[in-house]
PDB file of C-alpha atoms in Angstrom:
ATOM      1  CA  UNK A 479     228.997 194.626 193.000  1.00 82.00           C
ATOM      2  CA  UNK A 480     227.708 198.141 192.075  1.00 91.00           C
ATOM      3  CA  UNK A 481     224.707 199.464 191.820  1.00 97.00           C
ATOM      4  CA  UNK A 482     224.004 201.954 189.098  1.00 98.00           C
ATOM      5  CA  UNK A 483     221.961 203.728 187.862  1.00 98.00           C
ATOM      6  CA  UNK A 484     220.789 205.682 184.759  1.00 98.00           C
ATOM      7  CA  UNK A 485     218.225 208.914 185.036  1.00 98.00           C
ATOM      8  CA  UNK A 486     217.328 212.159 183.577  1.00 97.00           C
ATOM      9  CA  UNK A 487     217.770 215.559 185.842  1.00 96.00           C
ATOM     10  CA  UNK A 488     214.451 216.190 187.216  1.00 95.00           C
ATOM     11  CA  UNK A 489     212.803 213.429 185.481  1.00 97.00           C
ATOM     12  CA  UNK A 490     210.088 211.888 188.306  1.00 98.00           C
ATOM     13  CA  UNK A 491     210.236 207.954 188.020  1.00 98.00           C
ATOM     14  CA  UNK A 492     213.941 207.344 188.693  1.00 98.00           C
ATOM     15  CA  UNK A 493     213.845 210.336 191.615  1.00 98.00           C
ATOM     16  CA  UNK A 494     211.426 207.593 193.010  1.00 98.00           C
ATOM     17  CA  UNK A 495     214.337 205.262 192.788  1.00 98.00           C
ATOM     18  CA  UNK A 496     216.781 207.209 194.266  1.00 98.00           C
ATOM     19  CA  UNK A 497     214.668 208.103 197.248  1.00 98.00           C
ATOM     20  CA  UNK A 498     214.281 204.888 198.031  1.00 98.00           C
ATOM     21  CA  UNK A 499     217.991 203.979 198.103  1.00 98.00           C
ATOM     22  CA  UNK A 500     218.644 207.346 200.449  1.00 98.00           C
ATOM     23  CA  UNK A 501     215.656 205.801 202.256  1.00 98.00           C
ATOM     24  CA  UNK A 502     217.517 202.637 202.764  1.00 98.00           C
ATOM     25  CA  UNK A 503     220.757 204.596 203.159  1.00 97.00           C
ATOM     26  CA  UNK A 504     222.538 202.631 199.680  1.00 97.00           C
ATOM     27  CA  UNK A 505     225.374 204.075 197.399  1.00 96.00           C
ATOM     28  CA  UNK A 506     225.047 204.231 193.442  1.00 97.00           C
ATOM     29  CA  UNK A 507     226.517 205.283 190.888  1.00 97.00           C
ATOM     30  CA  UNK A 508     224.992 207.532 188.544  1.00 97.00           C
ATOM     31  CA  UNK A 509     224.781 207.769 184.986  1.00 97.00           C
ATOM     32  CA  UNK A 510     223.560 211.115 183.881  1.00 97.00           C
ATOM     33  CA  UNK A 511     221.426 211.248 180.536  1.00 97.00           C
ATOM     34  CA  UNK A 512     220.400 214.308 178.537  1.00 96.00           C
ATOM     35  CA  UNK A 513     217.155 214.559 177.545  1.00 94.00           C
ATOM     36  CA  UNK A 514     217.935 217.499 175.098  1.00 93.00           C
ATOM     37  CA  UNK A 515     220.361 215.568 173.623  1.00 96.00           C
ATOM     38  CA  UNK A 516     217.973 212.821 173.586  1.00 95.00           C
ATOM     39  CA  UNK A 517     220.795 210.571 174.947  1.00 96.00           C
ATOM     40  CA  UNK A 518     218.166 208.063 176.686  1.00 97.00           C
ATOM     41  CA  UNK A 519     217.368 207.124 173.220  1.00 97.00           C
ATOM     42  CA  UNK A 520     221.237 206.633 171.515  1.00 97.00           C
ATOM     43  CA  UNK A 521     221.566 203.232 170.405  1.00 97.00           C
ATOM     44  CA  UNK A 522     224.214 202.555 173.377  1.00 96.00           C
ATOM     45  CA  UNK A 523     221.321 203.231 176.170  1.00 97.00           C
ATOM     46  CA  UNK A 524     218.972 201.517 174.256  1.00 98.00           C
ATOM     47  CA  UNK A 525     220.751 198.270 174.246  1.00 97.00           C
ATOM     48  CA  UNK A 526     220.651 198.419 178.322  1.00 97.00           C
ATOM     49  CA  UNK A 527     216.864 199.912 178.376  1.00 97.00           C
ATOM     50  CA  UNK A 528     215.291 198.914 174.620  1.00 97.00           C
ATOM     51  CA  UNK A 529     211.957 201.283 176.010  1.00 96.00           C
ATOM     52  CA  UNK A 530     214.425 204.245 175.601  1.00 97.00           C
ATOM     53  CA  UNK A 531     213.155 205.268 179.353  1.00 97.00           C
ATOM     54  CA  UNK A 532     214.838 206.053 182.714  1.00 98.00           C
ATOM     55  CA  UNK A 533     215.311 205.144 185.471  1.00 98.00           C
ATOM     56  CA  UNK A 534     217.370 201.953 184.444  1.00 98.00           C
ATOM     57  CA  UNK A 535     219.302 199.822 187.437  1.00 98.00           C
ATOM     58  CA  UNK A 536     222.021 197.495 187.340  1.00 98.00           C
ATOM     59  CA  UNK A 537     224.126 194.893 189.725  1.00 98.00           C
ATOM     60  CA  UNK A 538     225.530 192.493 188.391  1.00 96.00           C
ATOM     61  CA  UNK A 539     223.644 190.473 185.397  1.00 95.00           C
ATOM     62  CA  UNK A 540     220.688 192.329 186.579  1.00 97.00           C
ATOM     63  CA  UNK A 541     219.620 194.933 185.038  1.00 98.00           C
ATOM     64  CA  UNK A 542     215.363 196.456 185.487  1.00 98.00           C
ATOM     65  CA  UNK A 543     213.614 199.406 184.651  1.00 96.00           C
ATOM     66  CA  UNK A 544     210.075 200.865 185.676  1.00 97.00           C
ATOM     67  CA  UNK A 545     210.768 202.806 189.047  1.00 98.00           C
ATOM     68  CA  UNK A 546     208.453 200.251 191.252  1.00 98.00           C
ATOM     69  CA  UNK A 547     209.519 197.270 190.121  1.00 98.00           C
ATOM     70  CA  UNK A 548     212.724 198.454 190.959  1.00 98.00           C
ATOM     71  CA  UNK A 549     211.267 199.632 194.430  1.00 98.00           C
ATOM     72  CA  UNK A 550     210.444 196.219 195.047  1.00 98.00           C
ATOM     73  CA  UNK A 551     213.590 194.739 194.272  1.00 98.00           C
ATOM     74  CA  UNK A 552     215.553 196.788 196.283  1.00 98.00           C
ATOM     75  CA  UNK A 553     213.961 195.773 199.631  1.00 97.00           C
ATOM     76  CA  UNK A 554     214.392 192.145 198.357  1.00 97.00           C
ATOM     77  CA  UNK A 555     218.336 192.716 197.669  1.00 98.00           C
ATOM     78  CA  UNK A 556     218.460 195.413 200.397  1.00 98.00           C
ATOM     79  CA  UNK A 557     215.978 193.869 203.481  1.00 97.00           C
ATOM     80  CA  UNK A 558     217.583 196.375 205.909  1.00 97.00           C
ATOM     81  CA  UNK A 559     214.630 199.386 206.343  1.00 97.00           C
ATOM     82  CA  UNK A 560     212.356 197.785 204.275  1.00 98.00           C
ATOM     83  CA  UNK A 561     210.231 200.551 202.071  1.00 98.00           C
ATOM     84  CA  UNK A 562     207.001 198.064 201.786  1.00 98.00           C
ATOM     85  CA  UNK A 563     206.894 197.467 205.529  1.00 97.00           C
ATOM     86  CA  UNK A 564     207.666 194.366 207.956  1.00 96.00           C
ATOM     87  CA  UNK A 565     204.287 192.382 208.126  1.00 97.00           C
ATOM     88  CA  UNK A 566     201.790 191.292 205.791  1.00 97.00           C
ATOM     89  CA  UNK A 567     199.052 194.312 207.087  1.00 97.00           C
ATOM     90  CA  UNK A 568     202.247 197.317 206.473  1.00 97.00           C
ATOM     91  CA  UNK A 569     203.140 195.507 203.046  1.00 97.00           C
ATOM     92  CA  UNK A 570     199.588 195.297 202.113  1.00 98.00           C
ATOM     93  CA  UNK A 571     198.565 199.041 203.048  1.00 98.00           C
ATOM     94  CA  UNK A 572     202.101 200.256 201.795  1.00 98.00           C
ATOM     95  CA  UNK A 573     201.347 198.654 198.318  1.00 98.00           C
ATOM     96  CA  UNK A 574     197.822 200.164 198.082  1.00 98.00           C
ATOM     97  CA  UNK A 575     198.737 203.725 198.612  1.00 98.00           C
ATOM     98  CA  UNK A 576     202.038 203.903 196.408  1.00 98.00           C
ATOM     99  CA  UNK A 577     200.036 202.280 193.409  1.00 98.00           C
ATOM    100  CA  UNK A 578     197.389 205.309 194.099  1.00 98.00           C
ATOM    101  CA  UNK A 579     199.473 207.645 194.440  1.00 98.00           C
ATOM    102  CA  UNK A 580     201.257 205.630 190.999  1.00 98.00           C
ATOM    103  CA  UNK A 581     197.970 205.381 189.689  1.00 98.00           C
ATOM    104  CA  UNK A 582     196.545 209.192 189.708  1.00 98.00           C
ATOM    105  CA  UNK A 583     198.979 211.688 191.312  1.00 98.00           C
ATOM    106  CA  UNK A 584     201.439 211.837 188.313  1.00 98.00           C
ATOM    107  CA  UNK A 585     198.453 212.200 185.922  1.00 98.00           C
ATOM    108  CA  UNK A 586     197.189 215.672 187.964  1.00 98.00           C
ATOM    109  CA  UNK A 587     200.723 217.059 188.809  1.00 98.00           C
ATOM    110  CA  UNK A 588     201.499 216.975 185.080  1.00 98.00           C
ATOM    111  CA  UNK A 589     197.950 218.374 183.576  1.00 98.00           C
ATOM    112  CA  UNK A 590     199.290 221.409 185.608  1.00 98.00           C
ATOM    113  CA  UNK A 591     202.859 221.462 185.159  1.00 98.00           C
ATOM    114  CA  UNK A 592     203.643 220.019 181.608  1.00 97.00           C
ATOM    115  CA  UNK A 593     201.966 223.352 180.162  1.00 97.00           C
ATOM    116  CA  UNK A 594     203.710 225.745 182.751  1.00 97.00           C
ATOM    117  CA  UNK A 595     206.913 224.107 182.273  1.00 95.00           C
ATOM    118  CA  UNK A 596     207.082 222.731 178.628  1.00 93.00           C
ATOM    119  CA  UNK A 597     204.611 224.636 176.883  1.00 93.00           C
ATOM    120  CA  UNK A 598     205.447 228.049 178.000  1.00 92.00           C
ATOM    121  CA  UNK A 599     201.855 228.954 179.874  1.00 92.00           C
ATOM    122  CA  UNK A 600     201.575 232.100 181.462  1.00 92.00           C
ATOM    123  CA  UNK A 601     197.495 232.676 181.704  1.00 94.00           C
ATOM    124  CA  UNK A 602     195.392 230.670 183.568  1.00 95.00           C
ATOM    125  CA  UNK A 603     192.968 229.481 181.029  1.00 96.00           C
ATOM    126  CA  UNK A 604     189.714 227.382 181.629  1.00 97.00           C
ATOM    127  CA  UNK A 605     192.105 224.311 180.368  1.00 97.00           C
ATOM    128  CA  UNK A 606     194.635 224.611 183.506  1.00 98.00           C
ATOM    129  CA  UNK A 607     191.972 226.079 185.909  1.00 97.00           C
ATOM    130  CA  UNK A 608     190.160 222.793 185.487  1.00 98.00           C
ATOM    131  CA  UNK A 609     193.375 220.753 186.200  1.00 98.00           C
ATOM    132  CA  UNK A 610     194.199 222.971 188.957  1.00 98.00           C
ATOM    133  CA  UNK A 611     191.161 222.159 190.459  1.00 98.00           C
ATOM    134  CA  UNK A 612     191.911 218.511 189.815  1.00 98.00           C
ATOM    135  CA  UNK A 613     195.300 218.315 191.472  1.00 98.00           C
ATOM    136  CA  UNK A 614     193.812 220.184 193.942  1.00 98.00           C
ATOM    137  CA  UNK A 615     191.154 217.010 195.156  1.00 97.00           C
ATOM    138  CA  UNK A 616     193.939 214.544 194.832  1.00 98.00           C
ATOM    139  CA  UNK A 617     196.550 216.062 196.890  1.00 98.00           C
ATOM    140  CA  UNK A 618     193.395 216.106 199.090  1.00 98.00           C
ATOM    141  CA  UNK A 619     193.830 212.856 199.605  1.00 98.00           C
ATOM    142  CA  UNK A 620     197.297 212.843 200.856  1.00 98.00           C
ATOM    143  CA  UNK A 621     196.934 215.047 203.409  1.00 98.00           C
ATOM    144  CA  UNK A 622     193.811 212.538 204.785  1.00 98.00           C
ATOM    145  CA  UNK A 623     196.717 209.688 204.992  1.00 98.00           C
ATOM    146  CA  UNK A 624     198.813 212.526 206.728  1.00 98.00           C
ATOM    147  CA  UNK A 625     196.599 213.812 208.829  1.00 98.00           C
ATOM    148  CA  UNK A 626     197.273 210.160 210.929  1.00 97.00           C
ATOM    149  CA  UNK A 627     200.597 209.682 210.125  1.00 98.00           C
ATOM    150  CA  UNK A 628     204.443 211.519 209.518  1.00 98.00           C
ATOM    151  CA  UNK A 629     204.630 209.493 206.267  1.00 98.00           C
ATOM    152  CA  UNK A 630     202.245 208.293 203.469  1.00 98.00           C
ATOM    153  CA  UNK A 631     203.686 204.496 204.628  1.00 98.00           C
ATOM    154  CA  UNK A 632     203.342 205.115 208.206  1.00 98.00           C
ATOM    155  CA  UNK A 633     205.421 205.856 210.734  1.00 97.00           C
ATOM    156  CA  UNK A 634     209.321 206.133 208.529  1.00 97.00           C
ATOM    157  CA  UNK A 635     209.243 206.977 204.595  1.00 98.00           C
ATOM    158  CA  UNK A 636     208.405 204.426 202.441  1.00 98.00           C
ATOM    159  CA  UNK A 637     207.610 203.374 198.625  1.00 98.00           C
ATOM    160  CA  UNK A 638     204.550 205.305 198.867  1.00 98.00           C
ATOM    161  CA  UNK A 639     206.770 208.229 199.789  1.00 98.00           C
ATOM    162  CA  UNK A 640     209.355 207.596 197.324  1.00 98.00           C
ATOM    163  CA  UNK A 641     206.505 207.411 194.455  1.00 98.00           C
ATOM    164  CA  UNK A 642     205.111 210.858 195.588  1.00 98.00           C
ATOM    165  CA  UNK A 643     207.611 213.026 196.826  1.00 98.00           C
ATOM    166  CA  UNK A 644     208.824 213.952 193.059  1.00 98.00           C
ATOM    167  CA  UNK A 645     205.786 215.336 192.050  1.00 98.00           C
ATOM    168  CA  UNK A 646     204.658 217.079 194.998  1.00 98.00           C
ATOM    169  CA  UNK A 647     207.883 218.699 195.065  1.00 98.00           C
ATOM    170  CA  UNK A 648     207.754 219.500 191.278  1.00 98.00           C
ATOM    171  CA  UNK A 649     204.786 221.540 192.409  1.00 98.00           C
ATOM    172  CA  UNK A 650     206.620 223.311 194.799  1.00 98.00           C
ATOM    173  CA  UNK A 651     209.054 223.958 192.099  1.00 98.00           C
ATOM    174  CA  UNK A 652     206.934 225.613 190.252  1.00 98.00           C
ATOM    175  CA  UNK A 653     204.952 227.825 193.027  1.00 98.00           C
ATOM    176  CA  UNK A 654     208.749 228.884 193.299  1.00 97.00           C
ATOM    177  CA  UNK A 655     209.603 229.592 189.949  1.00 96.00           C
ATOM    178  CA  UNK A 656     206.585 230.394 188.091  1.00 97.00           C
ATOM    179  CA  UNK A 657     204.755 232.382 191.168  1.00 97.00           C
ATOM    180  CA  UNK A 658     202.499 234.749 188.726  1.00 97.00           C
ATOM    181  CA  UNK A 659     200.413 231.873 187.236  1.00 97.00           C
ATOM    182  CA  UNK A 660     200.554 229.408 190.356  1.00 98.00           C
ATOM    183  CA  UNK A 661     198.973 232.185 192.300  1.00 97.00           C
ATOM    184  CA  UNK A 662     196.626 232.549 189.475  1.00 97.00           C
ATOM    185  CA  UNK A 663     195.587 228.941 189.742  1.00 97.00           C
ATOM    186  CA  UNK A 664     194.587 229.136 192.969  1.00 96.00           C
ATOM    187  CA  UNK A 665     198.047 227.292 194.272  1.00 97.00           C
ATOM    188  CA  UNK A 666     200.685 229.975 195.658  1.00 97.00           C
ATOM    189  CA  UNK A 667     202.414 227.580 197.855  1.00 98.00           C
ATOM    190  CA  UNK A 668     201.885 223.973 199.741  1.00 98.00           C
ATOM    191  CA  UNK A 669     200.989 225.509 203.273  1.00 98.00           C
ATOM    192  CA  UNK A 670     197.996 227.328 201.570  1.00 97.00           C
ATOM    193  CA  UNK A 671     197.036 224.183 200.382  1.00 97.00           C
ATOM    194  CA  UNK A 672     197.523 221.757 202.878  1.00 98.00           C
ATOM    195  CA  UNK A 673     200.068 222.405 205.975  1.00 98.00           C
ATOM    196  CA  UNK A 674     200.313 218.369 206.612  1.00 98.00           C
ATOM    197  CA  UNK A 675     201.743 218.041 202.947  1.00 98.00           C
ATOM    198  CA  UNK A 676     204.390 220.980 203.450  1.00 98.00           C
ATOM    199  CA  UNK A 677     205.300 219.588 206.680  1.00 98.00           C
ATOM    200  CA  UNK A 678     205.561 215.861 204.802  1.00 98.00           C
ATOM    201  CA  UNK A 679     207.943 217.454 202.751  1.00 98.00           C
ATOM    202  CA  UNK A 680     210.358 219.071 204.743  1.00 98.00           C
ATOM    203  CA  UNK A 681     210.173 215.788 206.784  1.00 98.00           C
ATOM    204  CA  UNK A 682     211.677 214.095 203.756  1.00 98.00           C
ATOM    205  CA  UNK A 683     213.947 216.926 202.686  1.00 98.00           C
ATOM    206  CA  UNK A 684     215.302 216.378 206.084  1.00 98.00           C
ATOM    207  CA  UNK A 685     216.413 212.792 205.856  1.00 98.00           C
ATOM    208  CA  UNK A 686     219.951 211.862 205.141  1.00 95.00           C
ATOM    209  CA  UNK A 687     220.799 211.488 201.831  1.00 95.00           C
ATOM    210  CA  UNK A 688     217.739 212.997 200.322  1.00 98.00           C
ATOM    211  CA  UNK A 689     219.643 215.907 199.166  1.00 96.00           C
ATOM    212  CA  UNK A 690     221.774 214.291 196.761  1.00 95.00           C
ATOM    213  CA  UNK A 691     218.398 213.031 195.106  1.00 98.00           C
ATOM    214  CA  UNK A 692     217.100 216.448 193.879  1.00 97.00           C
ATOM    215  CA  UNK A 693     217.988 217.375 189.782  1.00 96.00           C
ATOM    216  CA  UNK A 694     221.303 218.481 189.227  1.00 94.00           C
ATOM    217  CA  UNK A 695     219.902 221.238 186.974  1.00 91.00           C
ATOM    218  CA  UNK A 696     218.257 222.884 189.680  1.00 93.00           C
ATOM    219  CA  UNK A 697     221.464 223.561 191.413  1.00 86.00           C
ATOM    220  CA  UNK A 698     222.925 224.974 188.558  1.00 78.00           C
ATOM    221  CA  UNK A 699     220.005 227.293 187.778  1.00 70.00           C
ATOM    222  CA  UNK A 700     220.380 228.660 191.345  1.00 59.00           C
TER     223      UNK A 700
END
């Protein structure tokens, strides 16, 4: 049976999922919403998703949403390279840090980015300096997991990995695209911040398969 999937180009939750099937080294298909177009909320993706939200999987009669649930189903249906580790001490550790990073990462990344991206900030204002700051303290502790380790989940990539890699990379994203005010804010490029996060990354951009899990759009824009 196939496994498919539904996301939005660039959107972070359901690059979580697709990490961890390149993780796990799985084929999908994909179904390709528009946002603009506000496609994820048509009355023909609502009756597979009612929440109107992305990512959505399917195999089979089974179809889930919410991008760690789905993480957690795939190493059930998938067992080969698990992504919440092989004992009860990796799946306990593995858990804790991917529901941190679930828990406050995504809040920090987007008090920065949603205004640079969405709102059309150019000016660092007290508002963003303040977030900057913020995001700044959390990615802190990242690097304190990498300082011991080549992946948030230990020694291969993991959920935890899989949950953070979108927005950390969204960041990059932006200290490539919109250099003027990420300099401003104090955050020009991941080395400057922390050279154990850049080197996290490219570890995961190297990875098979992880390629194929960046937004379309950004491709195109190139």
């Amino acid at each position: 049976m196939t496994l498919e999937l539904w996301t939005v180009s660039g959107a972070p939750s359901p690059w979580r999922v697709t990490l961890g099937m390149a993780f796990k080294g799985l084929d999908y298909d994909v179904n390709l919403l528009s946002a603009a177009q506000k496609e994820h909320k048509s009355d023909a993706y609502l009756a597979i998703n009612p929440r109107g939200t992305v990512p959505t999987v399917s195999k089979g009669d089974l179809t889930l949403n919410q991008s760690v649930a789905i993480l957690a189903w795939l190493d059930r249906e998938y067992p080969d390279t698990p992504l919440f580790g092989e004992t009860p001490e990796d799946a306990g550790r593995i858990w804790q840090r991917t529901m941190e990073v679930f828990d406050y990462l995504p809040a920090e990344t987007s008090g920065v980015l949603s205004p640079i991206f969405f709102e059309g900030a150019e000016e660092a204002t007290d508002d963003l300096i303040a977030a900057s700051e913020r995001l700044r303290s959390e990615l802190g502790h990242l690097t304190s997991v990498l300082i011991d380790a080549p992946f948030l989940s230990g020694d291969r990539p993991g959920a935890a990995d899989a949950v953070a890699f979108p927005h950390v990379r969204l960041l990059q994203r932006a200290m490539e695209t919109k250099p003027k005010i990420m300099q401003a804010l104090g955050l020009p490029s991941l080395t400057t911040i922390s050279t154990e996060i850049a080197d996290w990354v490219e570890r995961i951009e190297a990875l098979p398969n992880v390629a194929k899990t960046f937004p379309p759009h950004w491709a195109e824009a190139a």
